[in-house]
PDB file of C-alpha atoms and ligand atoms in Angstrom:
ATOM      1  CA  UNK A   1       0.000   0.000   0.000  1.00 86.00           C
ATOM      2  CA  UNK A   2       1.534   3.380  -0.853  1.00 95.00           C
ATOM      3  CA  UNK A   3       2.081   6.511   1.574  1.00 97.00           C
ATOM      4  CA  UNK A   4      -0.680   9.196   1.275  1.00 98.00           C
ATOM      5  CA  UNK A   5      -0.152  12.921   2.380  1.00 98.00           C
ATOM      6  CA  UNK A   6      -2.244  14.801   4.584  1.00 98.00           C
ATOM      7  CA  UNK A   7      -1.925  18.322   4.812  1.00 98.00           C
ATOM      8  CA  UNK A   8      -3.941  20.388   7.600  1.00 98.00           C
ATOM      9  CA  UNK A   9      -4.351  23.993   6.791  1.00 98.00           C
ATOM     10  CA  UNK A  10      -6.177  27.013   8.648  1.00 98.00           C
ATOM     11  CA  UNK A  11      -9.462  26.585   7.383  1.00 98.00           C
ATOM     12  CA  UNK A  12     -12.380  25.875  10.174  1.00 98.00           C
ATOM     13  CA  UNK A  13     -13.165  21.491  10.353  1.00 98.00           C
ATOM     14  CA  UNK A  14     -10.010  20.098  12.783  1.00 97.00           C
ATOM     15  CA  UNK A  15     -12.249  17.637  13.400  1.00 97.00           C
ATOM     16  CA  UNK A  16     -12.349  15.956   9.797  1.00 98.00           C
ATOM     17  CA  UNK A  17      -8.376  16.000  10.144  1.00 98.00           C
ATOM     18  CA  UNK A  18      -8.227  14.119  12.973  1.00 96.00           C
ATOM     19  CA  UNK A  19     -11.152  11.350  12.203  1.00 97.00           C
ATOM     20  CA  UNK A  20      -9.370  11.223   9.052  1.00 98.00           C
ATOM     21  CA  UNK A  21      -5.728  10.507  10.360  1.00 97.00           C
ATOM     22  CA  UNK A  22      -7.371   7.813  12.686  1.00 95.00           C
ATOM     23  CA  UNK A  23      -9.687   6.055   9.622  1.00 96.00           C
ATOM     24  CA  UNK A  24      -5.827   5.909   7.377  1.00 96.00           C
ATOM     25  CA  UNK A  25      -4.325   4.436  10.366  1.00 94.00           C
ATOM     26  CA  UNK A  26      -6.932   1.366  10.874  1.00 93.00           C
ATOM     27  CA  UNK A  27      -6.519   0.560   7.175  1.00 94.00           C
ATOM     28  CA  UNK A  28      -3.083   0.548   7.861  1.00 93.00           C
ATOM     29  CA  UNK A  29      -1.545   3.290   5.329  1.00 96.00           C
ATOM     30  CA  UNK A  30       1.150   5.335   6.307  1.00 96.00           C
ATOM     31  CA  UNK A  31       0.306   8.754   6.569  1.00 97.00           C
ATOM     32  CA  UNK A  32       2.958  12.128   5.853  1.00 98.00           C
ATOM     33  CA  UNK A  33       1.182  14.215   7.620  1.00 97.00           C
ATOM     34  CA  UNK A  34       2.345  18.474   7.440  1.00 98.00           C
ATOM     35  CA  UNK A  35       0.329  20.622   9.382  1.00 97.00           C
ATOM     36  CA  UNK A  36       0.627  24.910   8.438  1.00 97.00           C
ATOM     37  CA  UNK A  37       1.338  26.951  11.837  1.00 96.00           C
ATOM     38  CA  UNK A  38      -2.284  28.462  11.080  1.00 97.00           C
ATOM     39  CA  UNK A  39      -3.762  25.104  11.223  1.00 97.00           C
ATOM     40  CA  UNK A  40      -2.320  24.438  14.094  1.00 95.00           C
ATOM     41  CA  UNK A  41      -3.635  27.517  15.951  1.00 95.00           C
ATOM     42  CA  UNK A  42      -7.270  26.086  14.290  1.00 97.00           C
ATOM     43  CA  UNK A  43      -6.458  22.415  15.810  1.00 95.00           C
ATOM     44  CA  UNK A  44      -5.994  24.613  19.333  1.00 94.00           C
ATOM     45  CA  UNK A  45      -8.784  26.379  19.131  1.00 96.00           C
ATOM     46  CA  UNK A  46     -11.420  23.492  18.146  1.00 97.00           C
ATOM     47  CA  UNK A  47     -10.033  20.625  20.255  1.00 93.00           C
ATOM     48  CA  UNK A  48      -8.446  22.684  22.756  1.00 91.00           C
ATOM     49  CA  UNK A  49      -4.883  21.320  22.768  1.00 86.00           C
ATOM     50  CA  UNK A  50      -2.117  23.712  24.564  1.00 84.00           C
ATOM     51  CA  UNK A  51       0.411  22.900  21.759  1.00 79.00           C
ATOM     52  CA  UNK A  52       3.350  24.655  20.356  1.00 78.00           C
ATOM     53  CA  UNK A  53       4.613  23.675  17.007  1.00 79.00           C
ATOM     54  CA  UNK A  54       8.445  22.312  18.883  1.00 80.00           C
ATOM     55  CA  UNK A  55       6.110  20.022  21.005  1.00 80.00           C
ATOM     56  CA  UNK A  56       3.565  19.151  18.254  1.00 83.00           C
ATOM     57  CA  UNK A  57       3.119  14.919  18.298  1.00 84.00           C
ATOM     58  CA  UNK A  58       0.461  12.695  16.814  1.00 86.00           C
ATOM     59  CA  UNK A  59       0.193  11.163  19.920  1.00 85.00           C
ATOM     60  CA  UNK A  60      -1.733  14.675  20.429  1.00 86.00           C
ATOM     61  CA  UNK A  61      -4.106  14.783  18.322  1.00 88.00           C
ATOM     62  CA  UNK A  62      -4.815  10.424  18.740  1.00 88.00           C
ATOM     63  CA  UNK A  63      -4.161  10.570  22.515  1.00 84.00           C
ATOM     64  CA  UNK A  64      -5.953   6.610  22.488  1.00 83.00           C
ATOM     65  CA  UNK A  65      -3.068   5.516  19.810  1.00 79.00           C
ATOM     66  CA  UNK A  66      -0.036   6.678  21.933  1.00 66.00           C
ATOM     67  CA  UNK A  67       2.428   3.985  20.971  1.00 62.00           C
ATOM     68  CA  UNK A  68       3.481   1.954  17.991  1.00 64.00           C
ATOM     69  CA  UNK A  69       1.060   2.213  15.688  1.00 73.00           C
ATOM     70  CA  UNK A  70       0.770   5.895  15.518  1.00 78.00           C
ATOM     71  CA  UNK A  71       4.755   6.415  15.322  1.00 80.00           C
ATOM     72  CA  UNK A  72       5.299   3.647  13.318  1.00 88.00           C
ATOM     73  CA  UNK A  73       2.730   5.017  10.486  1.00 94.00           C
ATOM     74  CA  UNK A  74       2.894   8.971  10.824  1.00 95.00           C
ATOM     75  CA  UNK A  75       6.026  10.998   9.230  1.00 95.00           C
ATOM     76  CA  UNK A  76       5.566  14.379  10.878  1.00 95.00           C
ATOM     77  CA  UNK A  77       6.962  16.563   8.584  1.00 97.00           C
ATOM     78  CA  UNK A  78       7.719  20.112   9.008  1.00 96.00           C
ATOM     79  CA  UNK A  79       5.830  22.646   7.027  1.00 97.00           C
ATOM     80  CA  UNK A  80       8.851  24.409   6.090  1.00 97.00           C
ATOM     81  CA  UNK A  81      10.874  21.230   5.073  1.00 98.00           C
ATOM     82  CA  UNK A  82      11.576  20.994   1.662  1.00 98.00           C
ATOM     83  CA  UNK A  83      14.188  18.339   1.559  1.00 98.00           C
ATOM     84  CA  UNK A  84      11.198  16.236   2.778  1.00 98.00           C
ATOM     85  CA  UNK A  85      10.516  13.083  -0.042  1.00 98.00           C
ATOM     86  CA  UNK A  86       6.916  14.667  -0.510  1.00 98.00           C
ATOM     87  CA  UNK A  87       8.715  17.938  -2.454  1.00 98.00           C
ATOM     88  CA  UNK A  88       9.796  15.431  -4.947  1.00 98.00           C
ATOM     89  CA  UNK A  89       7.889  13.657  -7.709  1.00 97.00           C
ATOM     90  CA  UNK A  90      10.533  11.010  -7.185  1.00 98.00           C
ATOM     91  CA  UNK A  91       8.925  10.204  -4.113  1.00 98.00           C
ATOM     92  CA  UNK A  92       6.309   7.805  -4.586  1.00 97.00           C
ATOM     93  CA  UNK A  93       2.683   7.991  -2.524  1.00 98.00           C
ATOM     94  CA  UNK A  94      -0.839   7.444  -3.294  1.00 98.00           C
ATOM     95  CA  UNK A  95      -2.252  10.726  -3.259  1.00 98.00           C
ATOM     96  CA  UNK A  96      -2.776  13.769  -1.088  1.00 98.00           C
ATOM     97  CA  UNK A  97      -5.423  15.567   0.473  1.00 98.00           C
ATOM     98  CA  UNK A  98      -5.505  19.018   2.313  1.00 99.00           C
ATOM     99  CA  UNK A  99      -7.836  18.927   5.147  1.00 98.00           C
ATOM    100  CA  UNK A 100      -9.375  21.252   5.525  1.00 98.00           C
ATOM    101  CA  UNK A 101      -8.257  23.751   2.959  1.00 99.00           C
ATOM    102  CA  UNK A 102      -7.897  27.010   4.087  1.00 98.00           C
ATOM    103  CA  UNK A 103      -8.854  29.843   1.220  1.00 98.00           C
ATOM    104  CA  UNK A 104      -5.666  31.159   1.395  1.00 98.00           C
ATOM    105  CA  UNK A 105      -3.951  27.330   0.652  1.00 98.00           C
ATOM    106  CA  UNK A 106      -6.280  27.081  -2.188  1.00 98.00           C
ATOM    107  CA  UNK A 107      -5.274  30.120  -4.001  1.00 98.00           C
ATOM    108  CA  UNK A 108      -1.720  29.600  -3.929  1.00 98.00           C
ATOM    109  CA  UNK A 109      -1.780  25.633  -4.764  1.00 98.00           C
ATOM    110  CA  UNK A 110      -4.507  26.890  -7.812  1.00 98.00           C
ATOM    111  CA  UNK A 111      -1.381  29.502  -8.617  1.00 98.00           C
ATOM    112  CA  UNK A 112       1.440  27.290  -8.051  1.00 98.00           C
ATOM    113  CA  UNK A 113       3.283  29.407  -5.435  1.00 98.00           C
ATOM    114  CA  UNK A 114       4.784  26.326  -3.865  1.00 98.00           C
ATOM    115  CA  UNK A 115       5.629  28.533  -0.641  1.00 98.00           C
ATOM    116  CA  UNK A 116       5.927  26.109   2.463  1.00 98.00           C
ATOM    117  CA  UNK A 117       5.764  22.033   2.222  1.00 98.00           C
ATOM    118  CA  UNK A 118       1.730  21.417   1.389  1.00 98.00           C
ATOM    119  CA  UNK A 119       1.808  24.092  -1.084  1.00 98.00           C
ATOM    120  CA  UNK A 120       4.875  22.354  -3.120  1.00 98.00           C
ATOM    121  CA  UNK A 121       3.499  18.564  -2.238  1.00 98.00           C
ATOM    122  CA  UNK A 122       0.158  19.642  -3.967  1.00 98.00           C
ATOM    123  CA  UNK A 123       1.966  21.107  -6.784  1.00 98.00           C
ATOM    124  CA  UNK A 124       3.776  17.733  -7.290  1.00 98.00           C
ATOM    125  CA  UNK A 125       0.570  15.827  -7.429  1.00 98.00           C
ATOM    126  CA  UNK A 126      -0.969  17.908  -9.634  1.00 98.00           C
ATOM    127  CA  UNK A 127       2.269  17.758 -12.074  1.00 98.00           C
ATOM    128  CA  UNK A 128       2.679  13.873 -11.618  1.00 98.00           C
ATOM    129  CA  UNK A 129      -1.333  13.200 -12.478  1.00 98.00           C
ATOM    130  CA  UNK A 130      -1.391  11.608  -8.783  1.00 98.00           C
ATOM    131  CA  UNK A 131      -5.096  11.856  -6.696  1.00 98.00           C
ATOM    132  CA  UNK A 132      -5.244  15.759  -5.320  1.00 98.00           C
ATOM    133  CA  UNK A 133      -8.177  15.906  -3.132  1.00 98.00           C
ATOM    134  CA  UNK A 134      -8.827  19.400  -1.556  1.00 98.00           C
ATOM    135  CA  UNK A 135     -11.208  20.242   1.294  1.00 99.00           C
ATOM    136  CA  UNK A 136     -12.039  23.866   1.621  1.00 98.00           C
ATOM    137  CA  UNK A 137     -14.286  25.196   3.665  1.00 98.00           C
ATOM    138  CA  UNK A 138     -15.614  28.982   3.759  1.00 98.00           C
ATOM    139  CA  UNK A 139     -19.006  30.262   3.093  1.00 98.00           C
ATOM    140  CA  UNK A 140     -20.274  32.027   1.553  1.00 98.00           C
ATOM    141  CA  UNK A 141     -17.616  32.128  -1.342  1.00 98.00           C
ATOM    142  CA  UNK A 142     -16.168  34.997  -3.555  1.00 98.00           C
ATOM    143  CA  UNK A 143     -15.339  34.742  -6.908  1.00 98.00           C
ATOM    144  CA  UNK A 144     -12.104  34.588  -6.361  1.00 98.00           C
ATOM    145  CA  UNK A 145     -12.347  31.405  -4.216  1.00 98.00           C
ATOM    146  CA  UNK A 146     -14.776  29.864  -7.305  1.00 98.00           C
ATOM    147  CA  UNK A 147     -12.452  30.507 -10.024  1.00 98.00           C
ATOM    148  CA  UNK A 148      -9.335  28.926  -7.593  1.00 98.00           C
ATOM    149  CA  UNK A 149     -11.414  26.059  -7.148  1.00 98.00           C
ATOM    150  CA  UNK A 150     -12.077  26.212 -11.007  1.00 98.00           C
ATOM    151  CA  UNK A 151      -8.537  26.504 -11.963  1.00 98.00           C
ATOM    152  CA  UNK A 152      -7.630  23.586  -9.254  1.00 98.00           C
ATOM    153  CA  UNK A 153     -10.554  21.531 -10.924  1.00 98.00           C
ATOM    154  CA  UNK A 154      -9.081  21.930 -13.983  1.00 98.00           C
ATOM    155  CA  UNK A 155      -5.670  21.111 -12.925  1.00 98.00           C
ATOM    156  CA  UNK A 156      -6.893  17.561 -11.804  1.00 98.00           C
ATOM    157  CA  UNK A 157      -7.779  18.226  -8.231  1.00 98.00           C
ATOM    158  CA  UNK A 158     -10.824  16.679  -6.757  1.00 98.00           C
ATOM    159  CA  UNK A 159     -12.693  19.458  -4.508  1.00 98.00           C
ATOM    160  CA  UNK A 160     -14.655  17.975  -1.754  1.00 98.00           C
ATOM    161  CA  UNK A 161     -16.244  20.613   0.308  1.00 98.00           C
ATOM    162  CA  UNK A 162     -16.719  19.627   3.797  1.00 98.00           C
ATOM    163  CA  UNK A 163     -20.124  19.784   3.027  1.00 97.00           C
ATOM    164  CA  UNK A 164     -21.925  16.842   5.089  1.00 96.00           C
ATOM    165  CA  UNK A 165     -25.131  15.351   3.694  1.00 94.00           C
ATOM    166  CA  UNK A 166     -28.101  15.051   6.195  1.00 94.00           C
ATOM    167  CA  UNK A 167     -29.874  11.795   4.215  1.00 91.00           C
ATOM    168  CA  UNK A 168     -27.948   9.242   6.553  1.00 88.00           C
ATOM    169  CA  UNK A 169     -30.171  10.045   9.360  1.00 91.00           C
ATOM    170  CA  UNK A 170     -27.304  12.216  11.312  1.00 94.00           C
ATOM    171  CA  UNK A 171     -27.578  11.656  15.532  1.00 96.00           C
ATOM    172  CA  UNK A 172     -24.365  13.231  16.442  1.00 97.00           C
ATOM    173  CA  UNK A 173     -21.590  15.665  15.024  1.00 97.00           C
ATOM    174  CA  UNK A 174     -19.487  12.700  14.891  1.00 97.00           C
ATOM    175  CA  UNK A 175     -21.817  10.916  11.822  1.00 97.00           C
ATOM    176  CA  UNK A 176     -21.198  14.067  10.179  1.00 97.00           C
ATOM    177  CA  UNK A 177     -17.805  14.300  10.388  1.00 98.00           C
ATOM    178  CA  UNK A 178     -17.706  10.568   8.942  1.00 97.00           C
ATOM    179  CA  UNK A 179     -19.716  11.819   5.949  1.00 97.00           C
ATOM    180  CA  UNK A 180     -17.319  13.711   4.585  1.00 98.00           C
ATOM    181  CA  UNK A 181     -14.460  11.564   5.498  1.00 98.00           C
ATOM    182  CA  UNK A 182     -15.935   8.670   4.073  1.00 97.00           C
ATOM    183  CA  UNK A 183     -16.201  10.458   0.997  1.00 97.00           C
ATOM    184  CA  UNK A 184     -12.566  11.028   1.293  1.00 98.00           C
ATOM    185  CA  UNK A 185     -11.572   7.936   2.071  1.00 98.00           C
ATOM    186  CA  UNK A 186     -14.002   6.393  -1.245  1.00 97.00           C
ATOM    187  CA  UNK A 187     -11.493   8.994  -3.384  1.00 98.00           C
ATOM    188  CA  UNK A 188      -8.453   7.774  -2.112  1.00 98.00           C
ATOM    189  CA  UNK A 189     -10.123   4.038  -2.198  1.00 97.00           C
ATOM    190  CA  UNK A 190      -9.127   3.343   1.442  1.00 97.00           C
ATOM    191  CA  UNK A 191     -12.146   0.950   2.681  1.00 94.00           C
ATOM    192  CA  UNK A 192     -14.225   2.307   5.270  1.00 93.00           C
ATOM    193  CA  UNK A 193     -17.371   1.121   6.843  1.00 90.00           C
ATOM    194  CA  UNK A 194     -18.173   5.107   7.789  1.00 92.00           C
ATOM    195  CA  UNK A 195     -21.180   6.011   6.826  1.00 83.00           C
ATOM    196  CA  UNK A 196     -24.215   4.127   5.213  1.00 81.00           C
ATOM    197  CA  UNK A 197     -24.052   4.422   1.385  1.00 87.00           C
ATOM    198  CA  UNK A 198     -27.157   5.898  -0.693  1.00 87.00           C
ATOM    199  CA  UNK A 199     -28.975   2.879  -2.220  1.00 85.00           C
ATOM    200  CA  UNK A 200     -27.740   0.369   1.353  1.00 79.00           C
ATOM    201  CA  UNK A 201     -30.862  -1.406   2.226  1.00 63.00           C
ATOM    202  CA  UNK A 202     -31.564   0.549   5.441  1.00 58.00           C
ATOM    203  CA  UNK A 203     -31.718   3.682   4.069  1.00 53.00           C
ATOM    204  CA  UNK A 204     -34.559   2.687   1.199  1.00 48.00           C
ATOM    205  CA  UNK A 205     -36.552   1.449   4.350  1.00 46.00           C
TER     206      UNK A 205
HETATM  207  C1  FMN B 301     -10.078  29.835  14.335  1.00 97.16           C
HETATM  208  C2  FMN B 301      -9.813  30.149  12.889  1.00 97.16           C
HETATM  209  C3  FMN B 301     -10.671  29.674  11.922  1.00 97.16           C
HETATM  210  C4  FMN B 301     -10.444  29.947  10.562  1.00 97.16           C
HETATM  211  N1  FMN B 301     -11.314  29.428   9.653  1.00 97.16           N
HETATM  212  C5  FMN B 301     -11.053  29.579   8.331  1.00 97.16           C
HETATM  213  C6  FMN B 301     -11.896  28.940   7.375  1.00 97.16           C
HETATM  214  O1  FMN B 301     -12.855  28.240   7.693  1.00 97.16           O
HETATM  215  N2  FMN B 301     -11.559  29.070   6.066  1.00 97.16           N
HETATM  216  C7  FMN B 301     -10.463  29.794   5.652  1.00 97.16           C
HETATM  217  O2  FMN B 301     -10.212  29.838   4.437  1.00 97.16           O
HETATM  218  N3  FMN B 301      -9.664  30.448   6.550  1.00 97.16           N
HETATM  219  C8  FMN B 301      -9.934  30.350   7.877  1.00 97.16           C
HETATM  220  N4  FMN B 301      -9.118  30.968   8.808  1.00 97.16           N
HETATM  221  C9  FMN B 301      -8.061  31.868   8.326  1.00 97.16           C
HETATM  222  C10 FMN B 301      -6.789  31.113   7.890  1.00 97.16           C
HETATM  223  O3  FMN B 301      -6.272  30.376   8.977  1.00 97.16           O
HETATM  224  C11 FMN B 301      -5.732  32.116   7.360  1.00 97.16           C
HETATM  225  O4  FMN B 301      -6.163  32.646   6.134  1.00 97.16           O
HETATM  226  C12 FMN B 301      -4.344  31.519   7.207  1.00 97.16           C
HETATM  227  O5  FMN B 301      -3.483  32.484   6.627  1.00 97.16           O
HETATM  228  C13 FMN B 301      -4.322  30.270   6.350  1.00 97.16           C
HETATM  229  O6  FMN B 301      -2.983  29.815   6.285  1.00 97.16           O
HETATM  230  P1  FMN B 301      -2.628  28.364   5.734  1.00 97.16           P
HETATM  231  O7  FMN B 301      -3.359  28.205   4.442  1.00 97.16           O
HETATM  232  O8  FMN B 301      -1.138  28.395   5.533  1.00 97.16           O
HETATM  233  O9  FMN B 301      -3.020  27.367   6.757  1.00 97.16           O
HETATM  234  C14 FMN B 301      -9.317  30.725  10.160  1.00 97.16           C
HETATM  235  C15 FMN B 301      -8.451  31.181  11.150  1.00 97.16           C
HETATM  236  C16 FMN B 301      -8.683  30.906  12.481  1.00 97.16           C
HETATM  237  C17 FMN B 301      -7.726  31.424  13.522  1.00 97.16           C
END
């Protein structure tokens, strides 16, 4: 099974991130996982970790994996780290996803800025035809944000708004979390037993 990247950005939806991270790591895949300093002040303020980036672990955000697993999986890199594999196309993985996006992510991946880690990583996907799945989240959106998501569209990048669906029958934030992470994980064809699917026998009843 090949690496994946996950990049967290500033955007609003630490919560997807982190059911995400855990979902990759009970299938198993190992996970490069570069967080931006604003997405880390977003992880802070939505889970209410005390973090500084020096001190920044998985074990923090998947406090019931401490151990092994987590370590054994998750390359931390460093958002600034551009020797990192993930800067290369030579470096093989599976795809990427940025979640969540923050606007400000979006635009320069749609421009190809390539100005910290995520920002180059994406740019590699998107010039070695590899899976480039982008979660923004804003509302409501400018036309700036439309046409970025347009020209990122058009580069190859699948845009998957963390946009839950309310069909399944939702009881708790947590099912809609899974909804869009489930739809994540279908893209990146990870198996997942997340979220009923449209057409599952229950859901015609
Ligand atoms: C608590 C908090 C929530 C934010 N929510 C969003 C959001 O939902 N969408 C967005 O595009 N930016 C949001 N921002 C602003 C971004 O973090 C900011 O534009 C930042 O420069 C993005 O940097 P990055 O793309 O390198 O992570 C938020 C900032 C904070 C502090």
């Amino acid at each position: 099974m090949s690496d994946l990247v996950l990049a967290v950005t500033g955007a609003s939806g630490s919560a997807y991130a982190v059911r995400l991270l855990d979902v990759l790591l009970s299938a198993g895949r190992r996970v490069h996982l570069v967080v931006s300093p604003a997405g880390l002040q977003v992880l802070r303020h939505e889970l209410g970790l005390s973090i500084d980036a020096s001190q920044f672990a998985v074990s923090q955000l998947l406090p019931e994996r401490q151990g092994a697993t987590a370590n054994e999986l998750v390359t931390l890199h460093d958002h600034r780290d551009f020797s990192a594999g993930i800067a290369s196309g030579s470096f093989r993985t599976g795809g990427m996803v940025i979640c969540p996006c923050s606007m400000g992510t979006l635009a320069s991946v749609a421009h190809g800025l390539s100005m910290n880690l995520i920002q180059r990583a994406a740019d590699v996907h998107l010039k070695e035809r590899r899976k480039l799945i982008v979660v923004p989240r804003e509302t409501p959106l400018g036309s700036i944000q439309l046409e970025n998501m347009k020209r990122l569209a058009d580069a190859g990048a699948v845009i998957l708004p963390a946009m839950p669906g309310f069909y399944h029958n939702p009881q708790s934030l947590g099912d809609l979390v899974d909804f869009v992470v489930a739809r994540i994980c279908d893209q990146l064809n990870v198996p997942h037993e997340l979220a009923r699917r449209w057409g599952d026998t229950q859901l015609d009843e």
